[in-house]
């Protein structure tokens, strides 16, 4: 069988603290794979700079000049992990037979990349890296992740538990992924929908060796909600059924109140009145809020805005950034 061209895609947002080591370790892994003849010599590492404000892009350019197997894609601004990853996957799949995505902090075990490639040779289109243990995650991250996966499976959304965005995809699987036109991207929910043959490879997740998590609590919650709302209308249904139940209850309660009145047993019902006003008001707001979220998503989706803009692509124009740099220097 012809050796496949592999591209390892690494989204980076302000990762200057981790990059030097990430370059070194991933180059090591790729070198091994090439020497073992598991992948073609033209295989590459693609670093996607997602609008970093630090030295990330200059480090990528420097590494690219020193090592031909390193290449980069600079997005015009920060678009977030998922979109940056998609930009990388699209660019990589155009020039490779298979792509692997991994975070820049190497929390995912690069030791299993070889297993991914072996599975690809066996004929799998998608190989999911699954965390066998989350010992190194904080208690909060572990528990919130567990709740999230529980809710998702309750809602009937097919997810691979404990799989993040560390996976191998064949060229045709990425091509299918790119046909999903949605803007609210939740890649780990979309990939299982593609339906090509898939398998899991298990590993232990490590701690981030430097730098800080780029997912704040707010980003994490909004990512989780994106996941739920872009795959399921269950929350809307839940509000509707709650509405029906409340209607039934209020008819019963109304009948009770009227009988009490006719029997002359009414008391000044200030407390119950206040409670119900607040309770119903709250429920209504909740309902409107959830529906509003969906309308907001529709609003964003119908615009069909491009998900990212590539500013510089080292992949296709090797000399361009160098020319740009010299041009701006000479004009000083
Ligand atoms: N990332 C990105 N754009 C962002 C936020 C994060 O490209 O707006 C990248 C980041 O550089 C890293 C990956 O996404 O390679 C995962 O981020 P992080 O490790 O901070 O997330 P965590 O592991 O804490 O969930
Ligand atoms: Mg991380």
Coordinates of C-alpha atoms and ligand atoms in Angstrom, one line a residue:
X1 CA 0.0 0.0 0.0
X2 CA 1.2 3.5 -0.8
X3 CA 2.4 5.3 2.3
X4 CA -0.2 7.9 3.3
X5 CA 0.6 11.6 3.7
X6 CA -0.3 12.6 7.2
X7 CA -0.8 16.1 8.6
X8 CA -1.0 16.8 12.3
X9 CA -3.1 19.9 12.9
X10 CA -2.4 21.9 16.0
X11 CA -4.6 24.9 16.9
X12 CA -2.6 27.5 18.9
X13 CA -3.9 30.6 20.7
X14 CA -1.2 32.4 22.8
X15 CA 0.8 29.3 23.2
X16 CA 4.4 30.7 23.2
X17 CA 5.1 29.0 26.5
X18 CA 4.4 25.5 25.2
X19 CA 5.4 25.8 21.5
X20 CA 9.1 25.1 21.7
X21 CA 8.5 21.8 23.4
X22 CA 5.5 21.0 21.2
X23 CA 7.5 21.5 18.0
X24 CA 10.3 19.3 19.3
X25 CA 8.1 16.4 20.5
X26 CA 5.7 16.4 17.5
X27 CA 8.7 16.5 15.1
X28 CA 10.1 13.5 17.0
X29 CA 6.9 11.6 16.6
X30 CA 6.5 12.5 12.9
X31 CA 10.2 11.6 12.2
X32 CA 9.6 8.2 13.8
X33 CA 6.5 7.5 11.7
X34 CA 8.4 8.5 8.5
X35 CA 11.4 6.4 9.3
X36 CA 9.1 3.4 10.1
X37 CA 7.6 4.0 6.7
X38 CA 4.1 4.2 8.2
X39 CA 3.5 7.6 6.6
X40 CA 5.0 9.4 3.6
X41 CA 8.0 11.6 3.8
X42 CA 5.9 14.6 2.7
X43 CA 3.9 14.4 6.0
X44 CA 3.7 17.7 7.9
X45 CA 2.8 19.4 11.1
X46 CA 0.4 22.3 10.6
X47 CA 0.2 24.9 13.3
X48 CA -2.9 27.1 13.1
X49 CA -2.4 30.5 14.8
X50 CA -5.8 31.5 16.1
X51 CA -5.3 35.3 16.4
X52 CA -2.5 35.0 19.1
X53 CA -1.3 38.2 20.7
X54 CA 2.0 36.8 21.8
X55 CA 5.0 35.4 19.9
X56 CA 3.1 32.3 18.7
X57 CA 3.2 33.2 14.9
X58 CA 6.8 34.3 14.8
X59 CA 7.8 31.1 16.5
X60 CA 5.9 29.1 13.9
X61 CA 7.6 31.1 11.1
X62 CA 11.0 30.5 12.6
X63 CA 10.3 26.8 13.0
X64 CA 9.0 26.6 9.5
X65 CA 12.2 28.2 8.1
X66 CA 14.3 25.7 10.0
X67 CA 12.3 22.6 9.4
X68 CA 10.5 21.9 6.2
X69 CA 8.0 19.6 7.8
X70 CA 6.6 22.4 9.9
X71 CA 4.0 24.6 8.3
X72 CA 1.6 27.2 9.5
X73 CA -1.7 28.9 8.9
X74 CA -2.4 32.3 10.4
X75 CA -6.0 33.3 10.9
X76 CA -6.8 36.9 10.6
X77 CA -8.3 37.0 14.1
X78 CA -9.3 34.8 17.0
X79 CA -12.2 32.6 16.0
X80 CA -12.0 30.1 18.8
X81 CA -10.7 26.6 19.1
X82 CA -13.3 24.7 17.0
X83 CA -13.2 27.1 14.0
X84 CA -9.4 27.3 14.1
X85 CA -9.3 23.5 14.1
X86 CA -11.7 23.3 11.2
X87 CA -9.5 25.8 9.2
X88 CA -6.5 23.6 9.8
X89 CA -8.4 20.4 8.9
X90 CA -9.7 21.8 5.7
X91 CA -6.3 23.1 4.7
X92 CA -4.6 19.9 5.7
X93 CA -7.0 17.5 4.1
X94 CA -6.5 19.2 0.7
X95 CA -2.9 18.0 0.8
X96 CA -3.0 14.8 2.9
X97 CA -4.5 11.3 3.0
X98 CA -5.2 11.6 6.7
X99 CA -5.1 14.3 9.4
X100 CA -4.7 14.1 13.2
X101 CA -5.8 17.0 15.4
X102 CA -4.2 17.6 18.8
X103 CA -4.0 20.5 21.2
X104 CA -0.9 22.6 21.4
X105 CA -0.4 21.8 25.1
X106 CA 0.1 18.1 24.4
X107 CA -2.2 17.1 27.3
X108 CA -3.2 14.3 25.0
X109 CA -0.7 11.4 24.7
X110 CA 1.4 11.7 21.6
X111 CA 2.5 8.2 22.2
X112 CA -0.8 6.9 20.7
X113 CA -0.4 8.8 17.4
X114 CA 1.4 5.7 16.0
X115 CA -1.7 3.6 17.0
X116 CA -3.9 6.1 15.2
X117 CA -1.9 5.6 12.0
X118 CA -1.9 1.8 12.4
X119 CA -5.7 1.9 12.7
X120 CA -5.8 4.0 9.6
X121 CA -3.8 1.4 7.8
X122 CA -6.3 -1.2 9.0
X123 CA -9.0 0.8 7.1
X124 CA -10.6 3.0 9.7
X125 CA -11.7 6.4 8.5
X126 CA -12.0 7.9 12.0
X127 CA -9.9 7.1 15.1
X128 CA -11.0 8.7 18.4
X129 CA -8.5 9.3 21.1
X130 CA -10.4 8.5 24.3
X131 CA -9.2 9.5 27.8
X132 CA -9.0 6.3 29.9
X133 CA -8.6 8.4 33.1
X134 CA -8.9 12.1 33.9
X135 CA -6.8 11.9 37.1
X136 CA -4.9 15.1 36.2
X137 CA -8.0 17.2 35.5
X138 CA -9.3 19.3 38.4
X139 CA -12.3 17.9 40.4
X140 CA -14.4 20.6 38.9
X141 CA -13.5 19.8 35.3
X142 CA -14.0 16.1 35.8
X143 CA -17.4 16.5 37.4
X144 CA -18.6 19.1 35.0
X145 CA -17.5 16.9 32.1
X146 CA -19.3 13.9 33.5
X147 CA -22.5 15.9 33.9
X148 CA -22.1 17.2 30.4
X149 CA -21.8 13.7 28.9
X150 CA -24.7 12.5 31.0
X151 CA -27.0 15.3 29.8
X152 CA -25.9 14.8 26.2
X153 CA -26.7 11.1 26.2
X154 CA -30.0 11.8 28.0
X155 CA -30.8 14.1 25.1
X156 CA -30.0 11.4 22.7
X157 CA -26.9 13.1 21.3
X158 CA -24.4 10.6 20.2
X159 CA -21.0 11.5 21.7
X160 CA -17.9 9.5 22.4
X161 CA -17.5 9.9 26.2
X162 CA -14.2 11.4 27.2
X163 CA -13.1 12.1 23.7
X164 CA -12.1 15.7 23.0
X165 CA -10.6 16.8 19.7
X166 CA -7.7 14.4 19.6
X167 CA -8.5 12.2 16.6
X168 CA -7.5 10.9 13.2
X169 CA -9.7 11.5 10.2
X170 CA -9.2 10.3 6.6
X171 CA -9.3 12.7 3.8
X172 CA -12.9 11.7 2.8
X173 CA -14.1 12.0 6.4
X174 CA -12.8 15.6 6.6
X175 CA -14.4 16.3 3.2
X176 CA -17.8 15.1 4.7
X177 CA -17.2 17.2 7.8
X178 CA -16.7 20.3 5.7
X179 CA -20.1 19.7 4.2
X180 CA -21.7 20.4 7.5
X181 CA -22.3 24.1 7.0
X182 CA -23.1 25.1 10.6
X183 CA -21.5 28.1 12.3
X184 CA -22.1 26.9 15.9
X185 CA -19.4 24.3 15.6
X186 CA -19.2 21.4 18.0
X187 CA -16.9 19.1 16.1
X188 CA -17.0 16.1 18.5
X189 CA -20.8 16.0 18.0
X190 CA -20.6 16.2 14.2
X191 CA -17.9 13.7 13.6
X192 CA -19.9 10.6 14.8
X193 CA -22.7 11.7 12.5
X194 CA -20.5 11.2 9.5
X195 CA -20.9 7.5 9.9
X196 CA -17.6 6.2 8.4
X197 CA -16.0 3.3 10.2
X198 CA -14.5 4.4 13.4
X199 CA -12.6 3.0 16.4
X200 CA -11.2 4.2 19.7
X201 CA -7.7 4.3 21.1
X202 CA -7.3 4.8 24.8
X203 CA -4.8 7.0 26.6
X204 CA -4.2 8.8 29.9
X205 CA -4.6 12.6 29.8
X206 CA -1.7 14.6 31.2
X207 CA -1.5 18.0 32.8
X208 CA -0.8 21.1 30.8
X209 CA 3.0 21.4 31.1
X210 CA 3.1 25.2 30.7
X211 CA 0.8 28.1 30.1
X212 CA -2.8 28.3 31.1
X213 CA -6.0 26.8 29.9
X214 CA -7.6 29.0 27.2
X215 CA -11.0 27.7 28.1
X216 CA -12.3 30.0 30.9
X217 CA -15.4 28.8 32.8
X218 CA -17.5 31.1 30.7
X219 CA -16.1 29.7 27.4
X220 CA -16.5 26.2 28.7
X221 CA -20.2 26.7 29.6
X222 CA -20.9 28.4 26.3
X223 CA -19.2 25.6 24.5
X224 CA -21.3 23.0 26.4
X225 CA -24.5 24.9 25.6
X226 CA -23.5 25.2 21.9
X227 CA -23.1 21.4 22.0
X228 CA -26.5 20.9 23.4
X229 CA -28.4 23.5 21.4
X230 CA -26.8 22.7 18.0
X231 CA -27.7 19.1 18.3
X232 CA -31.0 18.9 20.1
X233 CA -34.3 20.7 20.4
X234 CA -35.0 18.8 23.7
X235 CA -34.7 21.9 25.9
X236 CA -37.4 23.6 23.8
X237 CA -39.6 20.5 24.1
X238 CA -38.9 20.4 27.9
X239 CA -40.2 23.9 28.2
X240 CA -43.3 23.1 26.2
X241 CA -44.1 20.0 28.3
X242 CA -43.5 22.1 31.5
X243 CA -46.0 24.6 30.1
X244 CA -48.6 21.8 29.6
X245 CA -48.1 20.4 33.1
X246 CA -48.4 23.9 34.6
X247 CA -51.6 24.5 32.7
X248 CA -53.1 21.3 34.0
X249 CA -52.0 22.1 37.6
X250 CA -53.3 25.7 37.3
X251 CA -56.7 24.5 36.1
X252 CA -56.9 22.2 39.1
X253 CA -55.7 24.9 41.5
X254 CA -58.2 27.3 40.0
X255 CA -61.1 24.9 40.5
X256 CA -59.9 24.4 44.1
X257 CA -59.7 28.1 44.7
X258 CA -63.2 28.7 43.3
X259 CA -64.8 25.9 45.4
X260 CA -63.1 27.3 48.4
X261 CA -64.6 30.7 47.6
X262 CA -68.1 29.4 47.1
X263 CA -67.8 27.6 50.4
X264 CA -66.9 30.9 51.9
X265 CA -63.5 29.7 53.2
X266 CA -61.2 32.1 51.4
X267 CA -58.4 33.7 53.3
X268 CA -56.2 36.6 52.2
X269 CA -53.9 34.7 50.0
X270 CA -51.0 37.1 49.7
X271 CA -48.2 34.6 50.2
X272 CA -49.5 32.1 47.7
X273 CA -50.2 34.9 45.3
X274 CA -46.7 36.3 45.5
X275 CA -45.1 32.9 45.3
X276 CA -47.1 32.0 42.2
X277 CA -46.4 35.3 40.5
X278 CA -42.7 34.9 41.0
X279 CA -42.7 31.2 40.2
X280 CA -44.6 31.6 37.0
X281 CA -42.8 34.8 36.0
X282 CA -39.5 32.9 36.4
X283 CA -40.7 29.9 34.5
X284 CA -41.9 32.1 31.6
X285 CA -38.6 34.0 31.5
X286 CA -36.8 30.7 31.5
X287 CA -38.9 29.5 28.6
X288 CA -38.5 32.7 26.6
X289 CA -34.8 32.6 27.3
X290 CA -34.3 29.1 26.0
X291 CA -36.4 29.8 22.9
X292 CA -34.4 33.1 22.5
X293 CA -31.2 31.1 22.5
X294 CA -32.4 29.0 19.6
X295 CA -33.6 32.0 17.7
X296 CA -30.2 33.5 18.3
X297 CA -28.6 30.4 16.9
X298 CA -30.9 30.5 13.8
X299 CA -30.0 34.2 13.4
X300 CA -26.3 33.4 13.4
X301 CA -26.7 30.3 11.1
X302 CA -28.9 32.0 8.4
X303 CA -26.2 34.6 7.9
X304 CA -23.9 31.8 6.6
X305 CA -20.9 33.9 7.5
X306 CA -17.5 32.5 6.7
X307 CA -16.1 30.8 9.8
X308 CA -12.6 32.2 9.5
X309 CA -10.3 34.1 7.3
X310 CA -6.8 32.9 6.5
X311 CA -4.2 35.7 6.6
X312 CA -1.1 33.8 5.7
X313 CA -0.8 30.2 4.5
X314 CA 2.8 28.9 4.8
X315 CA 1.6 25.7 3.2
X316 CA 1.0 27.1 -0.2
X317 CA 3.4 30.2 -0.2
X318 CA 6.6 29.3 1.4
X319 CA 8.3 32.6 0.7
X320 CA 5.5 35.0 1.2
X321 CA 5.9 35.9 4.9
X322 CA 9.7 36.3 4.4
X323 CA 9.1 38.7 1.5
X324 CA 6.5 40.6 3.5
X325 CA 8.9 40.9 6.5
X326 CA 11.7 42.3 4.3
X327 CA 9.4 44.7 2.5
X328 CA 8.2 46.2 5.7
X329 CA 11.7 46.4 7.1
X330 CA 13.0 48.2 4.0
X331 CA 10.2 50.7 4.1
X332 CA 11.3 51.8 7.6
Ligands
LIG1 N1 -7.3 27.4 21.3 C1 -7.5 28.1 20.1 N2 -8.3 29.2 20.2 C2 -9.0 29.6 21.3 C3 -8.8 28.9 22.5 C4 -8.0 27.7 22.5 O1 -7.0 27.7 19.1 O2 -9.7 30.6 21.2 C5 -6.5 26.2 21.3 C6 -5.4 26.2 22.4 O3 -4.2 26.9 21.9 C7 -5.1 24.7 22.5 C8 -6.5 24.1 22.3 O4 -7.3 25.1 21.6 O5 -4.2 24.2 21.6 C9 -7.2 23.7 23.6 O6 -7.1 24.7 24.5 P1 -6.8 24.5 26.1 O7 -5.7 23.5 26.2 O8 -6.5 25.8 26.7 O9 -8.1 23.8 26.6 P2 -8.3 22.8 27.8 O10 -7.3 21.7 27.5 O11 -8.1 23.5 29.0 O12 -9.7 22.3 27.6
LIG2 MG1 -5.4 21.7 27.2

